[in-house]
Short mmCIF file of C-alpha atoms and ligand atoms in Angstrom, two decimals:
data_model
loop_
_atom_site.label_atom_id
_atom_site.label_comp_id
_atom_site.label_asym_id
_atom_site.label_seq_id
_atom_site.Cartn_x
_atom_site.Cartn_y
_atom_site.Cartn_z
CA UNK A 16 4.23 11.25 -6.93
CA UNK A 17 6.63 13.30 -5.15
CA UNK A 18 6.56 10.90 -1.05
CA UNK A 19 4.53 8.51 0.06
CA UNK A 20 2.85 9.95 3.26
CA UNK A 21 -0.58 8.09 2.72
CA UNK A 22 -3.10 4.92 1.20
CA UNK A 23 -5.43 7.69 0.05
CA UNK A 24 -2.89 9.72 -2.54
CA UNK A 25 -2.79 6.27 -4.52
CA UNK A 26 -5.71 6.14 -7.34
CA UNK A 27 -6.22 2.43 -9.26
CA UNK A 28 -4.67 3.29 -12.05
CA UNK A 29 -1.24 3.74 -10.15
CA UNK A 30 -1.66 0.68 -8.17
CA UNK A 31 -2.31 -1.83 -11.13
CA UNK A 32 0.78 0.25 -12.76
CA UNK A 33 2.75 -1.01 -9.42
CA UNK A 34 1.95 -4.37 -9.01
CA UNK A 35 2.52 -5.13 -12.97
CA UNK A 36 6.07 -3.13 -12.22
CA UNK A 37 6.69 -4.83 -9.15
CA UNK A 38 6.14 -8.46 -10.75
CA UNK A 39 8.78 -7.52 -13.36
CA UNK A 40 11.14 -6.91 -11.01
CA UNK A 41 10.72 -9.54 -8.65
CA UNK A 42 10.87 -12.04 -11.76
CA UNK A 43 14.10 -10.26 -12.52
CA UNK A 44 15.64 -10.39 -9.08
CA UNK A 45 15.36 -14.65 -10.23
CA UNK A 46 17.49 -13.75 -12.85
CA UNK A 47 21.27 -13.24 -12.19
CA UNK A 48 21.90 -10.91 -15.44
CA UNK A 49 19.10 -9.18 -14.58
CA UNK A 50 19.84 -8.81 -11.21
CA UNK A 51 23.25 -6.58 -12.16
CA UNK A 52 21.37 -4.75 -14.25
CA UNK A 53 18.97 -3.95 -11.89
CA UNK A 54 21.61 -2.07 -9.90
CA UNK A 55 22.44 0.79 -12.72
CA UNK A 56 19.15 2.33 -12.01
CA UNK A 57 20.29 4.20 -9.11
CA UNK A 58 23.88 3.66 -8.89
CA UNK A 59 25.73 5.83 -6.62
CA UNK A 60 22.50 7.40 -5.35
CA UNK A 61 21.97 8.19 -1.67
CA UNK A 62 19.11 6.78 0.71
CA UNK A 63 19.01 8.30 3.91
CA UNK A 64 16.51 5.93 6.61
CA UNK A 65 15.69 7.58 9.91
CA UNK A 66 13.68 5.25 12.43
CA UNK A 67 12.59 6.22 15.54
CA UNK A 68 10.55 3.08 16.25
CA UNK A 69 12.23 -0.36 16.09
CA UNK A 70 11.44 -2.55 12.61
CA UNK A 71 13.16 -5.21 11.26
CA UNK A 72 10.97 -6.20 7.60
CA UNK A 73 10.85 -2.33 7.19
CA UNK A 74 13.94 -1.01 6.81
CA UNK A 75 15.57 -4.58 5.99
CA UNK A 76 13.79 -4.35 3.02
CA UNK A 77 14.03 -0.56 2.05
CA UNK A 78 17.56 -1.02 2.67
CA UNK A 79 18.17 -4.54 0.59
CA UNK A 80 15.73 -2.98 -2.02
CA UNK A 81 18.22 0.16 -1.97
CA UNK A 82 21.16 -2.06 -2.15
CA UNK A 83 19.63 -4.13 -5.18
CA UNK A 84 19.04 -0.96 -7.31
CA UNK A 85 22.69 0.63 -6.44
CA UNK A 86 21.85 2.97 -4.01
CA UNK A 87 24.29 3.65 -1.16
CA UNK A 88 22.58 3.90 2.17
CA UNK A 89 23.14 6.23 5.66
CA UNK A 90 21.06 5.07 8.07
CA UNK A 91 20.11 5.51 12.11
CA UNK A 92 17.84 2.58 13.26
CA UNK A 93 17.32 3.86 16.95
CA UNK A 94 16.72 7.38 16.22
CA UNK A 95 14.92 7.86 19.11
CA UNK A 96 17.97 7.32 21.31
CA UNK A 97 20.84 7.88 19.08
CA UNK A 98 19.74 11.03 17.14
CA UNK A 99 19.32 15.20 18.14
CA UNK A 100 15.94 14.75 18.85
CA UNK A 101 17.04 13.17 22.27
CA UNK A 102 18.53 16.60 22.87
CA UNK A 103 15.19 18.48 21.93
CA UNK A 104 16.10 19.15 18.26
CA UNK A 105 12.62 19.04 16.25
CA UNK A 106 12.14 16.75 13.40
CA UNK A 107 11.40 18.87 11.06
CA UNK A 108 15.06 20.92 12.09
CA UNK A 109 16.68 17.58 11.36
CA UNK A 110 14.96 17.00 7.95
CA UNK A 111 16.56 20.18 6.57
CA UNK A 112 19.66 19.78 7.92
CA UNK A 113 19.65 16.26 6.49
CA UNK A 114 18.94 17.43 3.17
CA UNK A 115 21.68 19.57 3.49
CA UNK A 116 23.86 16.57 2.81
CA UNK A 117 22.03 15.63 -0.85
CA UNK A 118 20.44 12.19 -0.01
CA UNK A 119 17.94 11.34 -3.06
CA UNK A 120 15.38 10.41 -0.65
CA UNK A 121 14.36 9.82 3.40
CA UNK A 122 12.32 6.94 4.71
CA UNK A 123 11.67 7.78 7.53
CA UNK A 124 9.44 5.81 10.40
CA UNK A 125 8.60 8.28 13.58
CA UNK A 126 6.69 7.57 16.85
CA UNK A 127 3.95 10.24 15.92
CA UNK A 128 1.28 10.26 13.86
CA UNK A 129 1.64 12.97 11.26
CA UNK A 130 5.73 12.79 11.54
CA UNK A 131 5.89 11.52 7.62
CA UNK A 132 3.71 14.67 6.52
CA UNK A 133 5.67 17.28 8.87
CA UNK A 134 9.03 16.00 7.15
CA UNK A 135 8.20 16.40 3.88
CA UNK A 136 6.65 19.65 4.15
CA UNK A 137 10.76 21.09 4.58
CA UNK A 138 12.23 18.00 2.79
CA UNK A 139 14.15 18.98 -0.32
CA UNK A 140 13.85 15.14 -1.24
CA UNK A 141 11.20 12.62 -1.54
CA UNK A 142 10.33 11.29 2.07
CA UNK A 143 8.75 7.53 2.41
CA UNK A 144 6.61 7.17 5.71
CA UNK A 145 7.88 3.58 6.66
CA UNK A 146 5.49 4.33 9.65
CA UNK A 147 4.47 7.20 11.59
CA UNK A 148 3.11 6.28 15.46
CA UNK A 149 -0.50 5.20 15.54
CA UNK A 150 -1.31 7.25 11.78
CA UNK A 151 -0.48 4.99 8.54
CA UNK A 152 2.48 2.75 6.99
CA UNK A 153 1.39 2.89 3.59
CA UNK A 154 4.25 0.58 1.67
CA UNK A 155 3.14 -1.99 4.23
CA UNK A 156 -0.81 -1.50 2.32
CA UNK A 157 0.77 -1.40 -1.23
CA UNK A 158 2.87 -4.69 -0.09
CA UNK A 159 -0.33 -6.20 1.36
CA UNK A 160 -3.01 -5.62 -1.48
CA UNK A 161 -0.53 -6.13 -3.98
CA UNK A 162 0.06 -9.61 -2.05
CA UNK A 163 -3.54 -10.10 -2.40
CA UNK A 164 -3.75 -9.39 -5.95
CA UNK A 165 -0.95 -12.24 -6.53
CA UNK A 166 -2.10 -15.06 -4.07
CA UNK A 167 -5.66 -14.27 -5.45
CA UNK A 168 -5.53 -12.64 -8.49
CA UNK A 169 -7.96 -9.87 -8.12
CA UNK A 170 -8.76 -7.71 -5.18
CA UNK A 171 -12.04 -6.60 -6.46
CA UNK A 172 -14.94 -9.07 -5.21
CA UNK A 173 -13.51 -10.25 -2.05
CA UNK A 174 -14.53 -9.90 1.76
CA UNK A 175 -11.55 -9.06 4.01
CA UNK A 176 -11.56 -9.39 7.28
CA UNK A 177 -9.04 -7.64 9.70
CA UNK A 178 -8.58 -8.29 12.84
CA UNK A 179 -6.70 -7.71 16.04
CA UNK A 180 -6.01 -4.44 17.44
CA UNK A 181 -7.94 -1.84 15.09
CA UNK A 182 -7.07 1.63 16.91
CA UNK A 183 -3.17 1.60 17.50
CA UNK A 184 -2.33 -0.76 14.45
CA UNK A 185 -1.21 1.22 11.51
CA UNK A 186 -1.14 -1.66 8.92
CA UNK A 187 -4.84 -2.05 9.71
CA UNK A 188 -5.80 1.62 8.83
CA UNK A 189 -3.76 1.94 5.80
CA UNK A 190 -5.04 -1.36 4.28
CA UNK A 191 -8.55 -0.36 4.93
CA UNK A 192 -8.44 3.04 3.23
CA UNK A 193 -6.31 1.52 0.17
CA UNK A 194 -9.19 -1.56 -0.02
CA UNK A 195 -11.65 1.19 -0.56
CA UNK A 196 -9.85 1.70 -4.08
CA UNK A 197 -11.28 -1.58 -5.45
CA UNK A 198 -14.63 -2.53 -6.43
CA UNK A 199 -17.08 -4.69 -4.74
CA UNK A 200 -14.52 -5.01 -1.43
CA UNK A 201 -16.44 -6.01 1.71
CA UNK A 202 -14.25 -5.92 5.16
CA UNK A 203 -14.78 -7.05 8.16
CA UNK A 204 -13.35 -5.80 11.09
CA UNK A 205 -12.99 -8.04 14.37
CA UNK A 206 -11.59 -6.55 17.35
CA UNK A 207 -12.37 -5.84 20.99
CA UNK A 208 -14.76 -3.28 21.60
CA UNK A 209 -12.44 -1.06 22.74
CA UNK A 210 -9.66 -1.61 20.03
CA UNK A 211 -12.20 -0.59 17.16
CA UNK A 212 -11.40 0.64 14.27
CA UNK A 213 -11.15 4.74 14.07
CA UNK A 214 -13.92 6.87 12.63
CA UNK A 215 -11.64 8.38 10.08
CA UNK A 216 -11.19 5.39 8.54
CA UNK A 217 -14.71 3.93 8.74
CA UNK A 218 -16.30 7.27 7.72
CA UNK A 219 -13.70 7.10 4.63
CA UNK A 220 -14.90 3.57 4.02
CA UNK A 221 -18.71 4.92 3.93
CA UNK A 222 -18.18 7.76 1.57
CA UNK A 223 -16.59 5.32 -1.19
CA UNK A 224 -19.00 2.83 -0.74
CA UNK A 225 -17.11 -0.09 1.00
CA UNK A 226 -19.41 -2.07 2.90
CA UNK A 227 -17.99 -3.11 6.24
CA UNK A 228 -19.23 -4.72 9.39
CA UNK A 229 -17.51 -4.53 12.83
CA UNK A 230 -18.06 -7.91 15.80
CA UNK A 231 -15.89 -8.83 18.23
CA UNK A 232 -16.68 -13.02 17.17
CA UNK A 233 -14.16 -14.41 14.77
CA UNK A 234 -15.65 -17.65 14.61
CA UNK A 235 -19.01 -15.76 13.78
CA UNK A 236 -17.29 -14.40 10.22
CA UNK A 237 -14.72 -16.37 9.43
CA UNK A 238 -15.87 -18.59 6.96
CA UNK A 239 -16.84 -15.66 4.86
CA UNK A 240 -13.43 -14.39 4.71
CA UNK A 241 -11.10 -14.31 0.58
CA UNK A 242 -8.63 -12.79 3.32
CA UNK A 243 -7.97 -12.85 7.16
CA UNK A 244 -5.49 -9.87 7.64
CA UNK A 245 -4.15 -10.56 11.55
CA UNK A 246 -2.68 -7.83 13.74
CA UNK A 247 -0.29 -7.66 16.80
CA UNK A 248 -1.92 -6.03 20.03
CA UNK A 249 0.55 -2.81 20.21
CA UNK A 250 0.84 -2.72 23.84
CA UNK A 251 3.91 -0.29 23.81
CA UNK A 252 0.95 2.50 22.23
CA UNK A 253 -0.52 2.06 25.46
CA UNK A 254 -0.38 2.86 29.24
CA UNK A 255 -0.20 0.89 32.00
CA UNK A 256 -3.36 0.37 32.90
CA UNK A 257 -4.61 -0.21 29.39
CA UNK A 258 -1.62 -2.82 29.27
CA UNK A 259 -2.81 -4.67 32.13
CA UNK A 260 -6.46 -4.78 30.54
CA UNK A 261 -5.56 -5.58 27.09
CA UNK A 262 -3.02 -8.49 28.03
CA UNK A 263 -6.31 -9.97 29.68
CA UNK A 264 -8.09 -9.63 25.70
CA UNK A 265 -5.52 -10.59 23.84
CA UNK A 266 -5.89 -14.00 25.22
CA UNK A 267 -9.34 -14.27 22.59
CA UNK A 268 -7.88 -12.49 20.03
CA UNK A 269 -5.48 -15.35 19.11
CA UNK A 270 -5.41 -17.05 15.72
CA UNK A 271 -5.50 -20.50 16.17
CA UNK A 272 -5.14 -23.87 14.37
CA UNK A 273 -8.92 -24.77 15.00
CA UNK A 274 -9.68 -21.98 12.81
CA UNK A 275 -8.17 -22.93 10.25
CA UNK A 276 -10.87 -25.25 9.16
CA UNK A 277 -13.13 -22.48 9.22
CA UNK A 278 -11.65 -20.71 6.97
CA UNK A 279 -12.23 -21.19 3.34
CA UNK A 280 -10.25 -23.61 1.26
CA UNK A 281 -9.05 -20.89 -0.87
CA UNK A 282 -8.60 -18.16 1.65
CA UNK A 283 -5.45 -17.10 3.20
CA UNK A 284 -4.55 -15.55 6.19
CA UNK A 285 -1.73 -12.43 6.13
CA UNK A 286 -0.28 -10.50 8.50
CA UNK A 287 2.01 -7.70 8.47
CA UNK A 288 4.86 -9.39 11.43
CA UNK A 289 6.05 -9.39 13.80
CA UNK A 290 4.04 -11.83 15.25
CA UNK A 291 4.01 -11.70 19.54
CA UNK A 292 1.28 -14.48 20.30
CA UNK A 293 -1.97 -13.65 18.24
CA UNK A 294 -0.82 -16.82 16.25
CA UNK A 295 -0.95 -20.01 17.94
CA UNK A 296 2.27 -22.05 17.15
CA UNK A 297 1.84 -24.79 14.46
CA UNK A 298 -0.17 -22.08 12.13
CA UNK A 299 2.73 -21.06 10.10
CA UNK A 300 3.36 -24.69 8.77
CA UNK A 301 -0.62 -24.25 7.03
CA UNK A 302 -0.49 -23.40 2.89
CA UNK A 303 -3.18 -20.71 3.60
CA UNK A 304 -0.78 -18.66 5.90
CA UNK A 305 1.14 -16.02 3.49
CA UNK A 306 2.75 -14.12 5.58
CA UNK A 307 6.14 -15.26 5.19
CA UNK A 308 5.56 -14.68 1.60
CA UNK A 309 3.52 -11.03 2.08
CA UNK A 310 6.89 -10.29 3.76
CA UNK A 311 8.90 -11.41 0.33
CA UNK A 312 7.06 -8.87 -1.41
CA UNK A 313 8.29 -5.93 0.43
CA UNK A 314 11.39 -6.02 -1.66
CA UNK A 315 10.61 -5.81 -4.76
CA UNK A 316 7.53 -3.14 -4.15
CA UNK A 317 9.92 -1.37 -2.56
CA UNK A 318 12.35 -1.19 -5.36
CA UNK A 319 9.92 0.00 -7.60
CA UNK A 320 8.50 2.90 -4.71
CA UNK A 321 12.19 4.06 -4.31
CA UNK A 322 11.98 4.26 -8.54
CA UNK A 323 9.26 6.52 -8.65
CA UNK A 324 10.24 8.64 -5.69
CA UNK A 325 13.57 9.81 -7.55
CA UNK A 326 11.43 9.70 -10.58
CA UNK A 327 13.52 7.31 -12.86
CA UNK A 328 12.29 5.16 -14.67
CA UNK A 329 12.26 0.84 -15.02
CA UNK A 330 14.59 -0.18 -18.33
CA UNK A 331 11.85 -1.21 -21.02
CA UNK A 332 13.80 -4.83 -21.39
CA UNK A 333 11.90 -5.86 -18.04
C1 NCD B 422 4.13 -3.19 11.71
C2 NCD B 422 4.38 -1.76 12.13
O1 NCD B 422 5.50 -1.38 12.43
O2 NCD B 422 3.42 -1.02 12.08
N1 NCD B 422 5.23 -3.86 11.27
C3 NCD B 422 5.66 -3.74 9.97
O3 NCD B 422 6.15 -2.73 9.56
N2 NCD B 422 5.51 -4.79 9.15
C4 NCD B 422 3.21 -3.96 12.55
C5 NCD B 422 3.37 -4.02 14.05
O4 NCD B 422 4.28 -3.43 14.62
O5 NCD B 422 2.54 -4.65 14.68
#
């Protein structure tokens, strides 16, 4: 694995590899020996993160999981404003200029879909897409599945469902195509009808055999649900007009505290943050909402993605 573009270049194999790796870690980060000895394995390396869309759990945690392993760290978080590109430079002219300067590897999160894949095609380094417009943020996926592998302990066997907005969400996208590496996954998507999910992703699903159904009735589905996955409406991925008519939706596309009786006493709800108002207030206190904990996970995943990218490997002792 030379950068992480996409959910689809993962295979099962890799993924069990990464949440076993990324449990060893995270029990080590509890430990403060282990903790300093965590940051030899890429002391005095370089990170470079470029974002052109705003993030705070993102590059927070590629940057604390940098910091952890003894990486140093260069990085622009308002791109879009603060780097060449404002003066018409192309990205993929700033990617080899930047690797000019010997970084170990570029995350990089752009406002275009595709942006990820364009850099790495002229990056002398590993690139990590932390996000790429309305296309995929696949460490968000490996931090979500591998979230439901630990609250549940298996991600074969379980319905899904994801809701919110289905066509501008990029969490959404990438978790579907990386649930369609497990066995036995059934997801259901619940959005407006005109925030479905895309046909890439749901012609994907059909070729590897992942059942999925798509209704715009929570309450319907619900109670079938291992997993409620919640999304944001991404009203800055759309124009006026669209604003003004999505606002209007949003208002039934809220997760509220009636449903959590609905769902099932061992289900749990995720969502990738940040959360506008798609959760009603008083949610977050409930055990079955993860999220604060799916966030937690970002770290050490991202420790062990940042590993593999510069190809070095985890001391045996963990
Ligand atoms: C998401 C993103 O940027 O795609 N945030 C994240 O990285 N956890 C979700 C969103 O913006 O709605």
């Amino acid at each position: 694995m030379r950068h992480i573009l996409e959910s689809q270049q993962f295979d099962r194999q890799l993924l069990e590899q990464l949440f076993m790796e990324t449990k060893l870690i995270d029990e080590a980060l509890n430990s403060a020996k282990r903790k300093k000895a965590l940051r030899d394995i890429c002391r005095d390396r370089l990170l470079f993160t470029l974002f052109f869309e705003p993030s705070t759990r993102t590059r927070f945690s590629f940057e604390s999981a940098a910091t952890h392993l003894g990486m140093r760290i260069i990085d622009t978080e308002s791109a879009g404003i603060s780097s060449s590109e404002v003066k018409g430079e192309r990205l993929d002219r700033s990617i080899r200029n930047l690797c000019t300067y010997r970084p170990d590897a570029i995350v990089l999160r752009y406002h275009r879909a595709g942006g990820a894949a364009l850099a790495a095609k002229v990056s002398t380094v590993p690139v990590i897409n932390a996000g790429d417009g309305k296309g995929q943020h696949p460490t968000q996926a490996l931090l979500d599945i591998y979230t439901i592998w630990k609250e549940l302990g298996r991600v074969d066997d379980i319905t899904v469902l994801i809701g919110g907005d289905l066509l501008n969400g990029r969490t959404a996208r990438s978790l579907a195509y990386m649930l369609g590496k497990f066995d036995r996954v059934r997801i259901i998507f619940v959005s407006p009808k005109e925030l479905r999910m895309g046909d890439d992703v749901l012609s994907y699903l059909k070729k590897h055999g992942v059942e999925y159904l798509e209704t715009d009735n929570l309450t319907e589905v619900l109670g079938e649900a291992d997993v409620v996955y919640w999304t944001r409406t991404q009203l800055e991925r759309m124009n006026g007009d669209e604003q003004k008519h999505f606002e209007a939706v949003k208002k039934q596309f809220v997760f509220r505290k009636s449903h959590l009786s609905l769902l099932k006493p061992s289900g749990i709800l995720l969502h990738p943050q940040p959360i506008a108002d798609e959760i009603e207030d008083g949610v977050d206190e409930s055990l079955q909402a993860r999220y604060f904990a799916q966030s937690a996970n970002g770290l050490p995943l991202r420790m062990v993605l940042l590993v593999w990218v510069q190809k070095l490997v985890m001391p045996r002792y963990y």
